[in-house]
């Protein structure tokens, strides 16, 4: 009897020790995974190796381990691996959390894939409590619908947010951006009026501190200025700008929006006044402003000024895609491929491996009716997980319509872009 009790006690102690070792090992691997997912060091391949090592050693993998991987999939925009891992979680007997689902959803948002996002949303709605849609899910969908111009879905999602949670200023701003991009002037002005009313009302938004935060308000004002610009309503934009000046709400981004409007009209005198005022206030040119000024100078044939602006941007370490895209597009219009290559190589050396850097090449080859190079460039763009606008696909089809040896291949390339 005593011998049996001593054996049971030893067995219990062994099981406790095993659980302690497993738990320690699991935490150890979580720390190792996390080292590959910091702001200064992201290494998807390294994290995948650690994850595989856990499987080989029989170390249990939890939602926390998967969460690190999915964060990296989003950072690297790796849709294929994210979708694969979402299914293999079942093998480990783990149901995805809302955080993990939202990482995959965020990838679809960045790729503007509404169909995939809707399917995932339906799947989340059928999940257990841990994987149910949450506030982040609704905001991501609102952002997607606004981006792709699905106004009806965006309006419905904002109402969902109001019903299930609370609407913040940036939620209204996303819907407003959809209205302004679609040039729905009446809806945009009505929503803008509602936003301003709520901003003045006590308790109008859940987080009052965000109402006066220029991080959000500048985007809303810029959306309105951009819409007025596209509609040719210059006086309305200037009236709004003067109101912002009176209320001391101006910043570099709003100045950039005004310069962009004047640049579309080639009103160089007004641009000079804006830039002078910008400098007097001590603001630096934004990345978008550099891009706008480079584009305008390229249009009027002032290549030397555009190049000077690019060198100025580089001095301030402004290595962003819009600036490089503007320079590559400018040289593309000049048919200067060596200079296009030199700018692209600088961009890629800074880690900008984006398909939109190749769009000017594609347009140039279409203009030159070089079918082989146009199709090759299109393939390169798609291989970089970049989805070109539909008009580019139409250009490719139009280019090869009389060339039977290329037509079917071109149709497949354009179709694969939409899948």
Tab-separated table of C-alpha atoms in Angstrom:
chain	number	residue	atom	x	y	z
A	1	UNK	CA	0.000	0.000	0.000
A	2	UNK	CA	2.728	2.450	1.030
A	3	UNK	CA	4.825	1.411	-1.962
A	4	UNK	CA	1.916	2.159	-4.335
A	5	UNK	CA	1.408	5.591	-2.776
A	6	UNK	CA	5.120	6.396	-3.075
A	7	UNK	CA	5.056	5.347	-6.779
A	8	UNK	CA	1.992	7.523	-7.470
A	9	UNK	CA	3.627	10.471	-5.708
A	10	UNK	CA	6.797	10.067	-7.791
A	11	UNK	CA	4.753	9.858	-11.003
A	12	UNK	CA	2.858	13.002	-10.064
A	13	UNK	CA	6.113	14.809	-9.363
A	14	UNK	CA	7.544	13.699	-12.717
A	15	UNK	CA	4.435	14.973	-14.577
A	16	UNK	CA	4.685	18.338	-12.784
A	17	UNK	CA	8.358	18.590	-13.750
A	18	UNK	CA	7.575	17.717	-17.370
A	19	UNK	CA	4.859	20.382	-17.502
A	20	UNK	CA	7.255	22.923	-15.965
A	21	UNK	CA	9.968	22.077	-18.513
A	22	UNK	CA	7.486	22.255	-21.397
A	23	UNK	CA	6.137	25.582	-20.172
A	24	UNK	CA	9.657	26.984	-19.809
A	25	UNK	CA	10.606	25.726	-23.279
A	26	UNK	CA	7.456	27.210	-24.755
A	27	UNK	CA	8.238	30.616	-23.247
A	28	UNK	CA	11.845	30.321	-24.387
A	29	UNK	CA	10.722	29.789	-27.984
A	30	UNK	CA	8.222	32.639	-27.733
A	31	UNK	CA	11.068	34.945	-26.748
A	32	UNK	CA	13.170	33.635	-29.630
A	33	UNK	CA	10.325	34.240	-32.072
A	34	UNK	CA	9.737	37.732	-30.711
A	35	UNK	CA	13.359	38.686	-31.362
A	36	UNK	CA	12.612	38.336	-35.061
A	37	UNK	CA	9.688	40.760	-34.838
A	38	UNK	CA	10.979	44.071	-33.526
A	39	UNK	CA	10.795	47.482	-35.199
A	40	UNK	CA	14.519	47.394	-35.903
A	41	UNK	CA	14.828	43.731	-36.839
A	42	UNK	CA	12.218	41.716	-38.704
A	43	UNK	CA	13.236	38.339	-40.060
A	44	UNK	CA	10.443	36.114	-41.345
A	45	UNK	CA	12.766	33.301	-42.436
A	46	UNK	CA	14.387	33.156	-38.996
A	47	UNK	CA	11.012	33.059	-37.259
A	48	UNK	CA	9.811	30.261	-39.546
A	49	UNK	CA	12.897	28.184	-38.671
A	50	UNK	CA	12.250	28.611	-34.943
A	51	UNK	CA	8.616	27.635	-35.475
A	52	UNK	CA	9.611	24.487	-37.376
A	53	UNK	CA	12.142	23.616	-34.695
A	54	UNK	CA	9.357	23.663	-32.111
A	55	UNK	CA	7.420	21.119	-34.144
A	56	UNK	CA	10.448	18.835	-34.534
A	57	UNK	CA	11.112	18.889	-30.784
A	58	UNK	CA	7.449	18.428	-29.888
A	59	UNK	CA	7.213	21.800	-28.121
A	60	UNK	CA	3.531	22.847	-28.034
A	61	UNK	CA	2.748	25.873	-30.210
A	62	UNK	CA	0.177	28.285	-28.829
A	63	UNK	CA	-1.787	31.240	-30.179
A	64	UNK	CA	0.971	33.506	-28.869
A	65	UNK	CA	3.568	31.755	-31.047
A	66	UNK	CA	1.291	31.944	-34.074
A	67	UNK	CA	0.544	35.619	-33.356
A	68	UNK	CA	4.227	36.516	-33.782
A	69	UNK	CA	4.318	34.765	-37.154
A	70	UNK	CA	1.157	36.457	-38.393
A	71	UNK	CA	2.529	39.857	-37.388
A	72	UNK	CA	5.517	39.123	-39.608
A	73	UNK	CA	3.306	37.930	-42.460
A	74	UNK	CA	1.552	41.275	-42.340
A	75	UNK	CA	4.828	43.217	-42.146
A	76	UNK	CA	6.153	41.379	-45.219
A	77	UNK	CA	2.739	41.305	-46.937
A	78	UNK	CA	3.092	37.534	-47.300
A	79	UNK	CA	-0.446	36.486	-48.158
A	80	UNK	CA	0.430	32.945	-49.216
A	81	UNK	CA	2.108	32.018	-45.917
A	82	UNK	CA	-0.597	33.723	-43.852
A	83	UNK	CA	-3.365	31.768	-45.553
A	84	UNK	CA	-1.382	28.533	-45.263
A	85	UNK	CA	-0.733	28.976	-41.548
A	86	UNK	CA	-4.353	29.909	-40.920
A	87	UNK	CA	-5.337	26.449	-42.119
A	88	UNK	CA	-2.485	24.543	-40.431
A	89	UNK	CA	-3.451	25.949	-37.030
A	90	UNK	CA	-6.157	23.282	-37.062
A	91	UNK	CA	-3.439	20.601	-36.987
A	92	UNK	CA	-2.240	22.027	-33.677
A	93	UNK	CA	-5.828	22.084	-32.457
A	94	UNK	CA	-5.791	25.869	-32.067
A	95	UNK	CA	-8.557	28.166	-33.249
A	96	UNK	CA	-7.292	31.558	-34.499
A	97	UNK	CA	-7.809	34.581	-32.284
A	98	UNK	CA	-9.318	37.835	-33.511
A	99	UNK	CA	-5.794	39.308	-33.508
A	100	UNK	CA	-4.559	36.610	-35.908
A	101	UNK	CA	-7.584	36.977	-38.169
A	102	UNK	CA	-7.086	40.735	-38.203
A	103	UNK	CA	-3.466	40.360	-39.329
A	104	UNK	CA	-4.661	38.383	-42.348
A	105	UNK	CA	-7.475	40.871	-42.920
A	106	UNK	CA	-4.963	43.727	-42.820
A	107	UNK	CA	-3.039	42.018	-45.633
A	108	UNK	CA	-6.208	41.890	-47.737
A	109	UNK	CA	-6.813	45.574	-46.996
A	110	UNK	CA	-3.322	46.506	-48.173
A	111	UNK	CA	-3.900	44.445	-51.327
A	112	UNK	CA	-7.405	45.952	-51.774
A	113	UNK	CA	-8.881	42.438	-52.038
A	114	UNK	CA	-12.489	42.998	-51.009
A	115	UNK	CA	-13.726	39.504	-51.872
A	116	UNK	CA	-11.111	37.756	-49.728
A	117	UNK	CA	-11.750	40.208	-46.890
A	118	UNK	CA	-15.488	39.553	-46.994
A	119	UNK	CA	-14.940	35.778	-46.920
A	120	UNK	CA	-12.669	36.110	-43.909
A	121	UNK	CA	-15.194	38.376	-42.165
A	122	UNK	CA	-17.908	35.744	-42.659
A	123	UNK	CA	-15.582	33.089	-41.253
A	124	UNK	CA	-14.827	35.237	-38.207
A	125	UNK	CA	-18.544	35.813	-37.617
A	126	UNK	CA	-19.031	32.041	-37.368
A	127	UNK	CA	-16.086	31.563	-34.984
A	128	UNK	CA	-16.092	31.067	-31.234
A	129	UNK	CA	-15.732	34.019	-28.907
A	130	UNK	CA	-11.932	34.311	-29.275
A	131	UNK	CA	-12.095	34.726	-33.038
A	132	UNK	CA	-15.174	36.939	-33.325
A	133	UNK	CA	-14.893	40.266	-35.211
A	134	UNK	CA	-13.920	43.166	-32.960
A	135	UNK	CA	-13.362	46.909	-33.161
A	136	UNK	CA	-10.166	46.481	-35.182
A	137	UNK	CA	-11.970	44.209	-37.671
A	138	UNK	CA	-14.672	46.797	-38.323
A	139	UNK	CA	-12.137	49.603	-38.778
A	140	UNK	CA	-10.096	47.529	-41.238
A	141	UNK	CA	-13.193	46.751	-43.310
A	142	UNK	CA	-14.287	50.386	-43.269
A	143	UNK	CA	-10.820	51.363	-44.488
A	144	UNK	CA	-10.983	48.754	-47.268
A	145	UNK	CA	-14.464	49.695	-48.461
A	146	UNK	CA	-13.517	53.372	-48.459
A	147	UNK	CA	-10.319	52.648	-50.372
A	148	UNK	CA	-11.981	50.618	-53.135
A	149	UNK	CA	-14.872	53.080	-53.461
A	150	UNK	CA	-17.633	50.788	-52.178
A	151	UNK	CA	-19.539	53.657	-50.590
A	152	UNK	CA	-22.600	51.615	-49.653
A	153	UNK	CA	-20.526	49.004	-47.791
A	154	UNK	CA	-18.478	51.735	-46.095
A	155	UNK	CA	-21.631	53.487	-44.891
A	156	UNK	CA	-23.018	50.205	-43.565
A	157	UNK	CA	-19.765	49.425	-41.746
A	158	UNK	CA	-19.724	52.827	-40.061
A	159	UNK	CA	-23.260	52.115	-38.802
A	160	UNK	CA	-22.044	48.720	-37.561
A	161	UNK	CA	-19.254	50.425	-35.649
A	162	UNK	CA	-21.741	52.857	-34.091
A	163	UNK	CA	-24.018	49.971	-33.067
A	164	UNK	CA	-21.453	47.463	-31.778
A	165	UNK	CA	-18.790	49.773	-30.426
A	166	UNK	CA	-18.211	53.504	-30.868
A	167	UNK	CA	-17.240	55.636	-33.838
A	168	UNK	CA	-14.050	57.653	-33.598
A	169	UNK	CA	-13.018	60.639	-35.625
A	170	UNK	CA	-10.830	58.594	-37.938
A	171	UNK	CA	-13.791	56.330	-38.790
A	172	UNK	CA	-15.748	59.308	-40.056
A	173	UNK	CA	-12.597	60.442	-41.829
A	174	UNK	CA	-12.296	57.162	-43.750
A	175	UNK	CA	-15.870	57.420	-45.014
A	176	UNK	CA	-15.273	61.052	-45.916
A	177	UNK	CA	-12.208	60.035	-47.934
A	178	UNK	CA	-14.417	57.638	-49.923
A	179	UNK	CA	-16.912	60.410	-50.643
A	180	UNK	CA	-14.199	62.838	-51.730
A	181	UNK	CA	-12.419	60.303	-53.948
A	182	UNK	CA	-15.720	59.455	-55.629
A	183	UNK	CA	-16.446	63.207	-55.887
A	184	UNK	CA	-19.746	62.800	-54.023
A	185	UNK	CA	-19.849	66.467	-53.139
A	186	UNK	CA	-23.218	66.619	-51.331
A	187	UNK	CA	-22.500	63.560	-49.178
A	188	UNK	CA	-18.987	64.785	-48.413
A	189	UNK	CA	-20.135	68.242	-47.358
A	190	UNK	CA	-22.954	66.809	-45.214
A	191	UNK	CA	-20.572	64.404	-43.440
A	192	UNK	CA	-17.961	67.140	-43.032
A	193	UNK	CA	-20.623	69.326	-41.380
A	194	UNK	CA	-21.579	66.431	-39.066
A	195	UNK	CA	-17.928	65.839	-38.116
A	196	UNK	CA	-17.423	69.486	-37.228
A	197	UNK	CA	-20.647	69.490	-35.184
A	198	UNK	CA	-19.618	66.356	-33.266
A	199	UNK	CA	-16.135	67.729	-32.700
A	200	UNK	CA	-17.618	70.775	-30.990
A	201	UNK	CA	-20.112	68.746	-28.954
A	202	UNK	CA	-19.116	67.451	-25.545
A	203	UNK	CA	-19.107	63.671	-25.725
A	204	UNK	CA	-19.514	63.753	-29.494
A	205	UNK	CA	-16.658	61.307	-29.875
A	206	UNK	CA	-15.552	58.577	-27.503
A	207	UNK	CA	-12.053	60.044	-27.107
A	208	UNK	CA	-12.266	63.848	-26.917
A	209	UNK	CA	-8.484	64.195	-26.952
A	210	UNK	CA	-8.473	63.014	-30.555
A	211	UNK	CA	-10.844	65.758	-31.679
A	212	UNK	CA	-8.198	68.450	-31.467
A	213	UNK	CA	-5.401	66.083	-32.430
A	214	UNK	CA	-4.109	67.327	-35.758
A	215	UNK	CA	-3.036	63.825	-36.711
A	216	UNK	CA	-6.668	63.108	-37.561
A	217	UNK	CA	-8.156	66.528	-38.381
A	218	UNK	CA	-5.574	67.312	-41.052
A	219	UNK	CA	-6.581	64.211	-43.013
A	220	UNK	CA	-10.226	65.277	-42.954
A	221	UNK	CA	-9.443	68.819	-44.114
A	222	UNK	CA	-7.073	67.529	-46.804
A	223	UNK	CA	-9.789	65.208	-48.126
A	224	UNK	CA	-12.106	68.178	-48.597
A	225	UNK	CA	-9.403	70.299	-50.244
A	226	UNK	CA	-8.552	67.413	-52.571
A	227	UNK	CA	-12.207	67.001	-53.581
A	228	UNK	CA	-12.619	70.739	-54.211
A	229	UNK	CA	-9.452	70.607	-56.310
A	230	UNK	CA	-10.745	67.743	-58.477
A	231	UNK	CA	-14.085	69.503	-58.932
A	232	UNK	CA	-12.360	72.750	-59.863
A	233	UNK	CA	-13.850	74.465	-56.802
A	234	UNK	CA	-10.715	76.502	-56.080
A	235	UNK	CA	-12.573	79.219	-54.166
A	236	UNK	CA	-14.175	76.654	-51.830
A	237	UNK	CA	-10.749	75.165	-51.084
A	238	UNK	CA	-9.261	78.604	-50.454
A	239	UNK	CA	-12.177	79.484	-48.165
A	240	UNK	CA	-11.552	76.348	-46.101
A	241	UNK	CA	-7.811	77.088	-46.046
A	242	UNK	CA	-8.425	80.635	-44.797
A	243	UNK	CA	-10.714	79.261	-42.056
A	244	UNK	CA	-7.947	76.903	-40.957
A	245	UNK	CA	-5.465	79.769	-40.979
A	246	UNK	CA	-7.815	81.840	-38.797
A	247	UNK	CA	-8.243	78.915	-36.356
A	248	UNK	CA	-4.475	78.279	-36.326
A	249	UNK	CA	-4.998	74.715	-37.590
A	250	UNK	CA	-2.581	74.819	-40.510
A	251	UNK	CA	0.305	72.386	-40.789
A	252	UNK	CA	2.695	71.129	-43.452
A	253	UNK	CA	0.250	68.500	-44.732
A	254	UNK	CA	-2.531	71.021	-45.367
A	255	UNK	CA	-0.075	73.313	-47.144
A	256	UNK	CA	0.893	70.311	-49.272
A	257	UNK	CA	-2.749	69.754	-50.197
A	258	UNK	CA	-3.067	73.365	-51.336
A	259	UNK	CA	0.175	73.199	-53.309
A	260	UNK	CA	-1.063	69.998	-54.945
A	261	UNK	CA	-4.277	71.778	-55.989
A	262	UNK	CA	-2.387	74.734	-57.447
A	263	UNK	CA	0.084	72.377	-59.154
A	264	UNK	CA	-2.770	70.687	-61.038
A	265	UNK	CA	-3.734	74.156	-62.318
A	266	UNK	CA	-0.044	75.036	-62.942
A	267	UNK	CA	-0.557	78.180	-60.827
A	268	UNK	CA	3.112	78.684	-60.024
A	269	UNK	CA	2.679	82.118	-58.395
A	270	UNK	CA	0.220	80.709	-55.834
A	271	UNK	CA	2.595	77.793	-55.210
A	272	UNK	CA	5.472	80.206	-54.537
A	273	UNK	CA	3.335	82.066	-51.981
A	274	UNK	CA	2.401	78.792	-50.247
A	275	UNK	CA	6.017	77.638	-50.119
A	276	UNK	CA	7.135	81.020	-48.747
A	277	UNK	CA	4.499	80.884	-46.008
A	278	UNK	CA	5.411	77.265	-45.273
A	279	UNK	CA	9.052	78.252	-44.791
A	280	UNK	CA	8.189	81.267	-42.637
A	281	UNK	CA	6.246	79.017	-40.277
A	282	UNK	CA	9.245	76.729	-39.947
A	283	UNK	CA	7.606	73.698	-41.571
A	284	UNK	CA	9.593	71.241	-43.659
A	285	UNK	CA	8.383	70.037	-47.020
A	286	UNK	CA	6.529	66.732	-46.685
A	287	UNK	CA	7.246	63.706	-48.857
A	288	UNK	CA	3.968	64.300	-50.691
A	289	UNK	CA	4.940	67.936	-51.316
A	290	UNK	CA	8.285	66.962	-52.827
A	291	UNK	CA	6.487	64.476	-55.070
A	292	UNK	CA	3.929	67.102	-56.141
A	293	UNK	CA	6.586	69.694	-56.977
A	294	UNK	CA	8.677	67.173	-58.909
A	295	UNK	CA	5.604	66.125	-60.924
A	296	UNK	CA	4.664	69.725	-61.711
A	297	UNK	CA	8.161	70.694	-62.839
A	298	UNK	CA	8.322	67.563	-64.979
A	299	UNK	CA	5.030	68.511	-66.677
A	300	UNK	CA	6.248	71.982	-67.568
A	301	UNK	CA	9.571	70.592	-68.776
A	302	UNK	CA	11.681	71.997	-65.952
A	303	UNK	CA	13.769	68.858	-65.486
A	304	UNK	CA	16.671	70.613	-63.760
A	305	UNK	CA	14.363	71.987	-61.027
A	306	UNK	CA	12.812	68.544	-60.522
A	307	UNK	CA	16.308	67.039	-60.158
A	308	UNK	CA	17.263	69.775	-57.678
A	309	UNK	CA	14.163	68.996	-55.602
A	310	UNK	CA	15.071	65.303	-55.634
A	311	UNK	CA	18.591	66.053	-54.384
A	312	UNK	CA	17.143	68.324	-51.686
A	313	UNK	CA	14.806	65.515	-50.578
A	314	UNK	CA	17.762	63.116	-50.385
A	315	UNK	CA	19.696	65.571	-48.202
A	316	UNK	CA	16.838	65.373	-45.704
A	317	UNK	CA	16.777	61.547	-45.990
A	318	UNK	CA	13.361	61.598	-47.646
A	319	UNK	CA	13.617	58.133	-49.146
A	320	UNK	CA	9.954	57.407	-49.821
A	321	UNK	CA	8.170	55.704	-52.696
A	322	UNK	CA	6.165	58.737	-53.987
A	323	UNK	CA	9.348	60.774	-54.503
A	324	UNK	CA	11.157	57.969	-56.319
A	325	UNK	CA	8.042	57.165	-58.370
A	326	UNK	CA	7.799	60.786	-59.511
A	327	UNK	CA	11.418	60.810	-60.659
A	328	UNK	CA	11.159	57.469	-62.467
A	329	UNK	CA	7.926	58.609	-64.169
A	330	UNK	CA	9.580	61.862	-65.245
A	331	UNK	CA	12.519	60.079	-66.848
A	332	UNK	CA	10.067	57.595	-68.361
A	333	UNK	CA	8.329	60.428	-70.206
A	334	UNK	CA	11.777	61.493	-71.403
A	335	UNK	CA	12.496	57.888	-72.547
A	336	UNK	CA	15.647	58.021	-70.426
A	337	UNK	CA	15.919	54.406	-69.263
A	338	UNK	CA	19.479	54.688	-67.789
A	339	UNK	CA	18.297	57.431	-65.404
A	340	UNK	CA	15.127	55.478	-64.624
A	341	UNK	CA	17.332	52.533	-63.666
A	342	UNK	CA	19.619	54.651	-61.497
A	343	UNK	CA	16.688	56.074	-59.474
A	344	UNK	CA	15.064	52.639	-59.126
A	345	UNK	CA	18.332	51.101	-57.946
A	346	UNK	CA	18.660	53.795	-55.247
A	347	UNK	CA	15.072	53.090	-54.165
A	348	UNK	CA	15.641	49.337	-54.024
A	349	UNK	CA	18.888	49.819	-52.087
A	350	UNK	CA	16.735	51.540	-49.453
A	351	UNK	CA	14.428	48.523	-49.275
A	352	UNK	CA	11.643	49.822	-51.536
A	353	UNK	CA	10.839	46.628	-53.417
A	354	UNK	CA	7.487	47.810	-54.731
A	355	UNK	CA	5.845	46.969	-58.031
A	356	UNK	CA	4.737	50.558	-58.618
A	357	UNK	CA	8.383	51.496	-59.259
A	358	UNK	CA	8.033	49.522	-62.501
A	359	UNK	CA	4.802	51.115	-63.727
A	360	UNK	CA	6.618	53.923	-65.635
A	361	UNK	CA	8.667	51.236	-67.426
A	362	UNK	CA	5.450	49.464	-68.395
A	363	UNK	CA	3.929	52.689	-69.767
A	364	UNK	CA	7.090	53.433	-71.721
A	365	UNK	CA	7.147	49.972	-73.328
A	366	UNK	CA	3.437	50.271	-74.186
A	367	UNK	CA	4.145	53.634	-75.826
A	368	UNK	CA	7.027	52.067	-77.763
A	369	UNK	CA	4.792	49.085	-78.643
A	370	UNK	CA	7.421	46.718	-77.272
A	371	UNK	CA	5.126	43.805	-76.428
A	372	UNK	CA	7.764	41.476	-75.008
A	373	UNK	CA	9.155	44.054	-72.583
A	374	UNK	CA	5.685	45.261	-71.586
A	375	UNK	CA	4.573	41.725	-70.718
A	376	UNK	CA	7.827	40.965	-68.893
A	377	UNK	CA	7.475	44.152	-66.834
A	378	UNK	CA	3.843	43.336	-66.057
A	379	UNK	CA	4.937	39.922	-64.753
A	380	UNK	CA	7.600	41.595	-62.590
A	381	UNK	CA	4.999	43.978	-61.127
A	382	UNK	CA	2.646	41.122	-60.233
A	383	UNK	CA	5.488	39.054	-58.743
A	384	UNK	CA	6.036	41.840	-56.197
A	385	UNK	CA	2.494	41.490	-54.796
A	386	UNK	CA	1.475	44.822	-56.315
A	387	UNK	CA	-1.924	45.185	-57.964
A	388	UNK	CA	-1.826	47.701	-60.843
A	389	UNK	CA	-4.927	49.810	-61.598
A	390	UNK	CA	-7.349	48.212	-64.060
A	391	UNK	CA	-6.475	50.793	-66.733
A	392	UNK	CA	-2.967	49.320	-66.993
A	393	UNK	CA	-4.366	45.872	-67.697
A	394	UNK	CA	-6.557	47.381	-70.401
A	395	UNK	CA	-3.476	48.973	-71.963
A	396	UNK	CA	-1.745	45.594	-72.090
A	397	UNK	CA	-4.723	43.887	-73.748
A	398	UNK	CA	-5.038	46.727	-76.265
A	399	UNK	CA	-1.325	46.448	-77.065
A	400	UNK	CA	-1.483	42.739	-77.953
A	401	UNK	CA	-4.978	42.481	-79.441
A	402	UNK	CA	-3.589	42.096	-82.989
A	403	UNK	CA	-0.775	39.769	-81.954
A	404	UNK	CA	-2.216	36.287	-81.538
A	405	UNK	CA	1.039	34.825	-80.210
A	406	UNK	CA	0.837	37.137	-77.173
A	407	UNK	CA	-2.900	37.663	-76.723
A	408	UNK	CA	-3.786	34.568	-74.672
A	409	UNK	CA	-0.725	34.960	-72.454
A	410	UNK	CA	-1.586	38.615	-71.852
A	411	UNK	CA	-5.176	37.736	-70.918
A	412	UNK	CA	-3.893	35.210	-68.386
A	413	UNK	CA	-1.552	37.801	-66.866
A	414	UNK	CA	-4.337	40.363	-66.534
A	415	UNK	CA	-6.708	37.731	-65.137
A	416	UNK	CA	-4.136	36.601	-62.545
A	417	UNK	CA	-3.979	40.188	-61.316
A	418	UNK	CA	-7.649	40.010	-60.368
A	419	UNK	CA	-7.510	36.606	-58.671
